[in-house]
Amino acid sequence: MELCFATNNQHKLDEVAGQLGNSFALKTLRDIGCTDELPETTGTIAGNSRQKAEYVWTHFGVSCFADDSGLEVDALNGEPGVDSAHYSGSRDAEKNIEKLLTKLADNGNRKARFITVFTLILQGVEHQFEGVIEGQILTEPRGEGGFGYDPVFLPDGHDRTFAEMRIEEKNGMSHRSRALAQMIAYLEKQKGK
Ligand code: ITT
């Protein structure tokens, strides 16, 4: 089964490709000839996820899935949320982290979560899958791996940030892997039909 992952984020592609294995032929946007900027204008994570997948299905007619994700920080009323990718006004991860840590300052409530919503469009039929991981925001970045806010995100029950973990370890618990596991289970069921 061929499926296009509607993302321009190479880190997301690497995480998902590692988990998907060989049961599905993963196509990139480049593989299907899509060089367009995908629209993300709905103001919600679930809405943007749907919007990206629908763009690819409508314009390219290819079964596909999209991931929209973000970090929700309790003490900031859910910010950066849907604005996670360009919180500081740019897509620079270091600047985004800097803004987050400045806004949090010495606030004692560091509770946060990563959320991902996947939208799958299989021959025009749409389904959404959500994954969440709870954790804490550190006061300083730690680690070189991962992407985005990984250096300041400490998942609950662990003593290393996502950026200090190997990709397989992050994949063992992340919001993205949880959403993906549900999508894979759904796809396996469809295959059996
Ligand atoms: P596409 O829309 O092309 O998929 P994107 O990077 O723009 O790629 P989003 O709009 O979903 O993706 O933005 C999500 C942002 O949230 C992302 O750029 C990171 O800043 C942050 N984020 C999401 N998942 C993350 C993760 O696993 N680790 C660290 N930061 C993450």
PDB file of C-alpha atoms and ligand atoms in Angstrom:
ATOM      1  CA  MET A   1       0.000   0.000   0.000  1.00  0.00           C
ATOM      2  CA  GLU A   2       1.422   3.387  -1.022  1.00  0.00           C
ATOM      3  CA  LEU A   3       0.945   6.314   1.338  1.00  0.00           C
ATOM      4  CA  CYS A   4       2.305   9.833   1.108  1.00  0.00           C
ATOM      5  CA  PHE A   5       3.360  11.556   4.336  1.00  0.00           C
ATOM      6  CA  ALA A   6       2.295  15.171   3.779  1.00  0.00           C
ATOM      7  CA  THR A   7       5.123  16.888   5.645  1.00  0.00           C
ATOM      8  CA  ASN A   8       8.087  19.129   4.872  1.00  0.00           C
ATOM      9  CA  ASN A   9       9.674  18.295   8.219  1.00  0.00           C
ATOM     10  CA  GLN A  10      12.525  15.794   7.689  1.00  0.00           C
ATOM     11  CA  HIS A  11      12.658  14.924  11.421  1.00  0.00           C
ATOM     12  CA  LYS A  12       9.009  13.833  11.381  1.00  0.00           C
ATOM     13  CA  LEU A  13       9.725  11.761   8.269  1.00  0.00           C
ATOM     14  CA  ASP A  14      12.704  10.042   9.910  1.00  0.00           C
ATOM     15  CA  GLU A  15      10.702   9.225  13.068  1.00  0.00           C
ATOM     16  CA  VAL A  16       7.722   7.859  11.159  1.00  0.00           C
ATOM     17  CA  ALA A  17       9.773   5.929   8.574  1.00  0.00           C
ATOM     18  CA  GLY A  18      11.632   4.165  11.410  1.00  0.00           C
ATOM     19  CA  GLN A  19       8.381   2.975  12.953  1.00  0.00           C
ATOM     20  CA  LEU A  20       6.377   2.185   9.827  1.00  0.00           C
ATOM     21  CA  GLY A  21       8.779  -0.530   8.647  1.00  0.00           C
ATOM     22  CA  ASN A  22       8.230  -2.189   5.284  1.00  0.00           C
ATOM     23  CA  SER A  23       4.512  -2.898   5.434  1.00  0.00           C
ATOM     24  CA  PHE A  24       3.688   0.394   3.681  1.00  0.00           C
ATOM     25  CA  ALA A  25       5.518   2.177   0.868  1.00  0.00           C
ATOM     26  CA  LEU A  26       6.102   5.615   2.327  1.00  0.00           C
ATOM     27  CA  LYS A  27       6.134   8.395  -0.279  1.00  0.00           C
ATOM     28  CA  THR A  28       7.350  11.914   0.393  1.00  0.00           C
ATOM     29  CA  LEU A  29       5.817  15.108  -0.989  1.00  0.00           C
ATOM     30  CA  ARG A  30       8.775  15.287  -3.369  1.00  0.00           C
ATOM     31  CA  ASP A  31       8.055  11.724  -4.567  1.00  0.00           C
ATOM     32  CA  ILE A  32       4.548  12.753  -5.651  1.00  0.00           C
ATOM     33  CA  GLY A  33       5.744  16.006  -7.241  1.00  0.00           C
ATOM     34  CA  CYS A  34       4.340  18.336  -4.574  1.00  0.00           C
ATOM     35  CA  THR A  35       6.592  21.333  -3.919  1.00  0.00           C
ATOM     36  CA  ASP A  36       3.811  23.567  -2.590  1.00  0.00           C
ATOM     37  CA  GLU A  37       3.716  25.060   0.888  1.00  0.00           C
ATOM     38  CA  LEU A  38       0.915  23.154   2.655  1.00  0.00           C
ATOM     39  CA  PRO A  39      -1.807  25.415   4.125  1.00  0.00           C
ATOM     40  CA  GLU A  40      -2.065  25.606   7.950  1.00  0.00           C
ATOM     41  CA  THR A  41      -4.572  28.357   8.608  1.00  0.00           C
ATOM     42  CA  THR A  42      -7.392  26.839  10.697  1.00  0.00           C
ATOM     43  CA  GLY A  43      -6.055  27.875  14.118  1.00  0.00           C
ATOM     44  CA  THR A  44      -6.267  24.390  15.629  1.00  0.00           C
ATOM     45  CA  ILE A  45      -3.968  21.371  15.568  1.00  0.00           C
ATOM     46  CA  ALA A  46      -6.729  18.988  14.432  1.00  0.00           C
ATOM     47  CA  GLY A  47      -7.907  21.473  11.788  1.00  0.00           C
ATOM     48  CA  ASN A  48      -4.430  22.078  10.379  1.00  0.00           C
ATOM     49  CA  SER A  49      -3.758  18.352  10.279  1.00  0.00           C
ATOM     50  CA  ARG A  50      -6.931  17.819   8.233  1.00  0.00           C
ATOM     51  CA  GLN A  51      -6.136  20.819   6.013  1.00  0.00           C
ATOM     52  CA  LYS A  52      -2.678  19.488   5.072  1.00  0.00           C
ATOM     53  CA  ALA A  53      -3.945  15.991   4.237  1.00  0.00           C
ATOM     54  CA  GLU A  54      -6.934  17.322   2.280  1.00  0.00           C
ATOM     55  CA  TYR A  55      -4.639  19.569   0.261  1.00  0.00           C
ATOM     56  CA  VAL A  56      -2.616  16.591  -0.936  1.00  0.00           C
ATOM     57  CA  TRP A  57      -5.669  14.422  -1.614  1.00  0.00           C
ATOM     58  CA  THR A  58      -7.481  17.211  -3.508  1.00  0.00           C
ATOM     59  CA  HIS A  59      -4.545  18.361  -5.622  1.00  0.00           C
ATOM     60  CA  PHE A  60      -2.665  15.101  -6.157  1.00  0.00           C
ATOM     61  CA  GLY A  61      -5.269  12.347  -5.669  1.00  0.00           C
ATOM     62  CA  VAL A  62      -2.852  10.294  -3.558  1.00  0.00           C
ATOM     63  CA  SER A  63      -3.803   8.454  -0.354  1.00  0.00           C
ATOM     64  CA  CYS A  64      -1.882  10.256   2.357  1.00  0.00           C
ATOM     65  CA  PHE A  65      -1.558  11.295   5.971  1.00  0.00           C
ATOM     66  CA  ALA A  66      -0.509  14.511   7.689  1.00  0.00           C
ATOM     67  CA  ASP A  67       0.774  15.283  11.177  1.00  0.00           C
ATOM     68  CA  ASP A  68       0.083  18.532  12.943  1.00  0.00           C
ATOM     69  CA  SER A  69       1.630  18.784  16.348  1.00  0.00           C
ATOM     70  CA  GLY A  70       2.564  21.184  19.078  1.00  0.00           C
ATOM     71  CA  LEU A  71       3.647  21.768  22.638  1.00  0.00           C
ATOM     72  CA  GLU A  72       1.048  22.888  25.213  1.00  0.00           C
ATOM     73  CA  VAL A  73       2.388  24.513  28.377  1.00  0.00           C
ATOM     74  CA  ASP A  74      -0.085  24.798  31.270  1.00  0.00           C
ATOM     75  CA  ALA A  75       1.392  27.941  32.846  1.00  0.00           C
ATOM     76  CA  LEU A  76       1.120  29.698  29.446  1.00  0.00           C
ATOM     77  CA  ASN A  77      -2.538  28.708  28.930  1.00  0.00           C
ATOM     78  CA  GLY A  78      -1.609  26.140  26.286  1.00  0.00           C
ATOM     79  CA  GLU A  79       0.966  28.231  24.368  1.00  0.00           C
ATOM     80  CA  PRO A  80       2.777  27.732  22.017  1.00  0.00           C
ATOM     81  CA  GLY A  81       0.171  25.153  20.891  1.00  0.00           C
ATOM     82  CA  VAL A  82      -0.805  25.508  17.257  1.00  0.00           C
ATOM     83  CA  ASP A  83       1.892  28.214  16.877  1.00  0.00           C
ATOM     84  CA  SER A  84       4.719  25.891  18.006  1.00  0.00           C
ATOM     85  CA  ALA A  85       6.573  25.868  14.670  1.00  0.00           C
ATOM     86  CA  HIS A  86       7.019  29.657  14.539  1.00  0.00           C
ATOM     87  CA  TYR A  87       6.434  30.785  18.125  1.00  0.00           C
ATOM     88  CA  SER A  88       9.232  33.381  18.046  1.00  0.00           C
ATOM     89  CA  GLY A  89       8.127  34.694  14.657  1.00  0.00           C
ATOM     90  CA  SER A  90      10.637  32.443  12.863  1.00  0.00           C
ATOM     91  CA  ARG A  91      11.012  28.678  12.481  1.00  0.00           C
ATOM     92  CA  ASP A  92      14.329  28.775  14.363  1.00  0.00           C
ATOM     93  CA  ALA A  93      14.090  26.139  17.119  1.00  0.00           C
ATOM     94  CA  GLU A  94      16.668  27.878  19.346  1.00  0.00           C
ATOM     95  CA  LYS A  95      14.732  31.151  19.197  1.00  0.00           C
ATOM     96  CA  ASN A  96      11.441  29.356  19.889  1.00  0.00           C
ATOM     97  CA  ILE A  97      12.960  27.697  22.964  1.00  0.00           C
ATOM     98  CA  GLU A  98      14.432  31.004  24.092  1.00  0.00           C
ATOM     99  CA  LYS A  99      11.015  32.668  23.918  1.00  0.00           C
ATOM    100  CA  LEU A 100       9.397  29.783  25.794  1.00  0.00           C
ATOM    101  CA  LEU A 101      11.983  29.854  28.605  1.00  0.00           C
ATOM    102  CA  THR A 102      11.793  33.647  28.866  1.00  0.00           C
ATOM    103  CA  LYS A 103       8.007  33.566  29.150  1.00  0.00           C
ATOM    104  CA  LEU A 104       8.104  30.800  31.745  1.00  0.00           C
ATOM    105  CA  ALA A 105      10.951  32.497  33.645  1.00  0.00           C
ATOM    106  CA  ASP A 106      11.049  31.039  37.188  1.00  0.00           C
ATOM    107  CA  ASN A 107       7.428  29.836  37.130  1.00  0.00           C
ATOM    108  CA  GLY A 108       7.291  26.709  39.273  1.00  0.00           C
ATOM    109  CA  ASN A 109       4.568  25.077  37.187  1.00  0.00           C
ATOM    110  CA  ARG A 110       6.515  23.456  34.309  1.00  0.00           C
ATOM    111  CA  LYS A 111       3.789  21.003  33.258  1.00  0.00           C
ATOM    112  CA  ALA A 112       3.448  20.521  29.484  1.00  0.00           C
ATOM    113  CA  ARG A 113       2.503  18.024  26.814  1.00  0.00           C
ATOM    114  CA  PHE A 114       3.250  17.296  23.191  1.00  0.00           C
ATOM    115  CA  ILE A 115       0.178  16.610  21.077  1.00  0.00           C
ATOM    116  CA  THR A 116      -0.008  15.176  17.572  1.00  0.00           C
ATOM    117  CA  VAL A 117      -3.062  14.717  15.405  1.00  0.00           C
ATOM    118  CA  PHE A 118      -2.641  12.525  12.342  1.00  0.00           C
ATOM    119  CA  THR A 119      -5.170  12.777   9.538  1.00  0.00           C
ATOM    120  CA  LEU A 120      -5.265   9.782   7.215  1.00  0.00           C
ATOM    121  CA  ILE A 121      -7.054   9.984   3.867  1.00  0.00           C
ATOM    122  CA  LEU A 122      -7.326   6.533   2.359  1.00  0.00           C
ATOM    123  CA  GLN A 123      -8.967   6.627  -1.076  1.00  0.00           C
ATOM    124  CA  GLY A 124     -10.943   9.676   0.039  1.00  0.00           C
ATOM    125  CA  VAL A 125     -12.010   8.271   3.425  1.00  0.00           C
ATOM    126  CA  GLU A 126     -10.770  10.347   6.345  1.00  0.00           C
ATOM    127  CA  HIS A 127      -9.757   9.351   9.888  1.00  0.00           C
ATOM    128  CA  GLN A 128      -7.940  11.155  12.699  1.00  0.00           C
ATOM    129  CA  PHE A 129      -5.652   9.706  15.379  1.00  0.00           C
ATOM    130  CA  GLU A 130      -4.311  11.619  18.386  1.00  0.00           C
ATOM    131  CA  GLY A 131      -1.195  11.009  20.469  1.00  0.00           C
ATOM    132  CA  VAL A 132      -0.160  12.803  23.671  1.00  0.00           C
ATOM    133  CA  ILE A 133       2.867  12.646  25.970  1.00  0.00           C
ATOM    134  CA  GLU A 134       2.968  14.471  29.297  1.00  0.00           C
ATOM    135  CA  GLY A 135       6.119  16.025  30.720  1.00  0.00           C
ATOM    136  CA  GLN A 136       7.898  19.047  32.182  1.00  0.00           C
ATOM    137  CA  ILE A 137       9.741  22.016  30.674  1.00  0.00           C
ATOM    138  CA  LEU A 138      13.318  22.331  31.956  1.00  0.00           C
ATOM    139  CA  THR A 139      14.922  25.696  32.735  1.00  0.00           C
ATOM    140  CA  GLU A 140      17.792  25.043  30.263  1.00  0.00           C
ATOM    141  CA  PRO A 141      18.123  22.985  27.057  1.00  0.00           C
ATOM    142  CA  ARG A 142      19.796  19.548  27.305  1.00  0.00           C
ATOM    143  CA  GLY A 143      20.912  17.245  24.471  1.00  0.00           C
ATOM    144  CA  GLU A 144      21.696  17.431  20.771  1.00  0.00           C
ATOM    145  CA  GLY A 145      19.208  15.001  19.213  1.00  0.00           C
ATOM    146  CA  GLY A 146      15.616  15.358  18.070  1.00  0.00           C
ATOM    147  CA  PHE A 147      14.200  18.673  16.887  1.00  0.00           C
ATOM    148  CA  GLY A 148      12.009  21.587  17.924  1.00  0.00           C
ATOM    149  CA  TYR A 149      11.432  21.729  21.692  1.00  0.00           C
ATOM    150  CA  ASP A 150      13.018  18.313  22.409  1.00  0.00           C
ATOM    151  CA  PRO A 151      16.000  19.778  24.383  1.00  0.00           C
ATOM    152  CA  VAL A 152      13.678  21.309  27.026  1.00  0.00           C
ATOM    153  CA  PHE A 153      11.053  18.526  27.205  1.00  0.00           C
ATOM    154  CA  LEU A 154      11.475  15.940  29.957  1.00  0.00           C
ATOM    155  CA  PRO A 155       8.853  13.193  29.574  1.00  0.00           C
ATOM    156  CA  ASP A 156       7.234  12.147  32.883  1.00  0.00           C
ATOM    157  CA  GLY A 157       8.960   9.151  34.484  1.00  0.00           C
ATOM    158  CA  HIS A 158      12.263   9.761  32.661  1.00  0.00           C
ATOM    159  CA  ASP A 159      15.455  11.628  33.548  1.00  0.00           C
ATOM    160  CA  ARG A 160      16.600  12.484  30.010  1.00  0.00           C
ATOM    161  CA  THR A 161      15.042  14.935  27.562  1.00  0.00           C
ATOM    162  CA  PHE A 162      13.820  13.820  24.141  1.00  0.00           C
ATOM    163  CA  ALA A 163      16.996  15.444  22.731  1.00  0.00           C
ATOM    164  CA  GLU A 164      19.142  13.186  24.947  1.00  0.00           C
ATOM    165  CA  MET A 165      17.417  10.022  23.689  1.00  0.00           C
ATOM    166  CA  ARG A 166      18.120   7.965  20.592  1.00  0.00           C
ATOM    167  CA  ILE A 167      15.362   8.225  17.981  1.00  0.00           C
ATOM    168  CA  GLU A 168      14.212   4.662  18.836  1.00  0.00           C
ATOM    169  CA  GLU A 169      13.818   5.602  22.508  1.00  0.00           C
ATOM    170  CA  LYS A 170      11.830   8.727  21.686  1.00  0.00           C
ATOM    171  CA  ASN A 171       9.739   6.624  19.298  1.00  0.00           C
ATOM    172  CA  GLY A 172       9.021   4.224  22.146  1.00  0.00           C
ATOM    173  CA  MET A 173       6.909   6.840  23.942  1.00  0.00           C
ATOM    174  CA  SER A 174       6.363   9.985  21.873  1.00  0.00           C
ATOM    175  CA  HIS A 175       3.089  11.678  20.983  1.00  0.00           C
ATOM    176  CA  ARG A 176       3.860  11.008  17.315  1.00  0.00           C
ATOM    177  CA  SER A 177       4.534   7.290  17.817  1.00  0.00           C
ATOM    178  CA  ARG A 178       1.312   6.933  19.840  1.00  0.00           C
ATOM    179  CA  ALA A 179      -0.769   8.494  17.068  1.00  0.00           C
ATOM    180  CA  LEU A 180       1.112   6.465  14.471  1.00  0.00           C
ATOM    181  CA  ALA A 181       0.535   3.177  16.309  1.00  0.00           C
ATOM    182  CA  GLN A 182      -3.230   3.779  16.154  1.00  0.00           C
ATOM    183  CA  MET A 183      -3.032   4.630  12.464  1.00  0.00           C
ATOM    184  CA  ILE A 184      -0.987   1.513  11.708  1.00  0.00           C
ATOM    185  CA  ALA A 185      -3.532  -0.678  13.557  1.00  0.00           C
ATOM    186  CA  TYR A 186      -6.321   0.890  11.492  1.00  0.00           C
ATOM    187  CA  LEU A 187      -4.386   0.368   8.225  1.00  0.00           C
ATOM    188  CA  GLU A 188      -3.664  -3.268   9.077  1.00  0.00           C
ATOM    189  CA  LYS A 189      -7.412  -3.822   9.570  1.00  0.00           C
ATOM    190  CA  GLN A 190      -8.164  -2.262   6.185  1.00  0.00           C
ATOM    191  CA  LYS A 191      -5.591  -4.523   4.524  1.00  0.00           C
ATOM    192  CA  GLY A 192      -7.316  -7.586   5.952  1.00  0.00           C
ATOM    193  CA  LYS A 193     -10.713  -6.578   4.504  1.00  0.00           C
TER     194      LYS A 193
HETATM  195  P1  ITT B   1       4.872  20.064   8.524  1.00  0.00           P
HETATM  196  O1  ITT B   1       3.723  21.012   8.772  1.00  0.00           O
HETATM  197  O2  ITT B   1       5.472  20.206   7.158  1.00  0.00           O
HETATM  198  O3  ITT B   1       4.532  18.630   8.874  1.00  0.00           O
HETATM  199  P2  ITT B   1       6.103  21.539  10.713  1.00  0.00           P
HETATM  200  O4  ITT B   1       7.456  21.511  11.374  1.00  0.00           O
HETATM  201  O5  ITT B   1       5.602  22.860  10.199  1.00  0.00           O
HETATM  202  O6  ITT B   1       6.080  20.436   9.543  1.00  0.00           O
HETATM  203  P3  ITT B   1       3.872  21.519  12.556  1.00  0.00           P
HETATM  204  O7  ITT B   1       3.177  22.587  11.798  1.00  0.00           O
HETATM  205  O8  ITT B   1       3.098  20.327  13.006  1.00  0.00           O
HETATM  206  O9  ITT B   1       5.094  20.916  11.727  1.00  0.00           O
HETATM  207  O10 ITT B   1       4.601  22.217  13.781  1.00  0.00           O
HETATM  208  C1  ITT B   1       4.920  21.468  14.863  1.00  0.00           C
HETATM  209  C2  ITT B   1       6.020  22.161  15.649  1.00  0.00           C
HETATM  210  O11 ITT B   1       5.865  21.697  17.000  1.00  0.00           O
HETATM  211  C3  ITT B   1       7.388  21.722  15.196  1.00  0.00           C
HETATM  212  O12 ITT B   1       7.965  22.588  14.215  1.00  0.00           O
HETATM  213  C4  ITT B   1       8.176  21.755  16.513  1.00  0.00           C
HETATM  214  O13 ITT B   1       8.555  23.073  16.820  1.00  0.00           O
HETATM  215  C5  ITT B   1       7.104  21.314  17.519  1.00  0.00           C
HETATM  216  N1  ITT B   1       7.111  19.838  17.658  1.00  0.00           N
HETATM  217  C6  ITT B   1       6.229  18.945  17.153  1.00  0.00           C
HETATM  218  N2  ITT B   1       6.582  17.685  17.427  1.00  0.00           N
HETATM  219  C7  ITT B   1       7.738  17.784  18.108  1.00  0.00           C
HETATM  220  C8  ITT B   1       8.623  16.839  18.648  1.00  0.00           C
HETATM  221  O14 ITT B   1       8.416  15.532  18.511  1.00  0.00           O
HETATM  222  N3  ITT B   1       9.706  17.274  19.280  1.00  0.00           N
HETATM  223  C9  ITT B   1       9.945  18.594  19.416  1.00  0.00           C
HETATM  224  N4  ITT B   1       9.181  19.569  18.918  1.00  0.00           N
HETATM  225  C10 ITT B   1       8.076  19.162  18.261  1.00  0.00           C
END
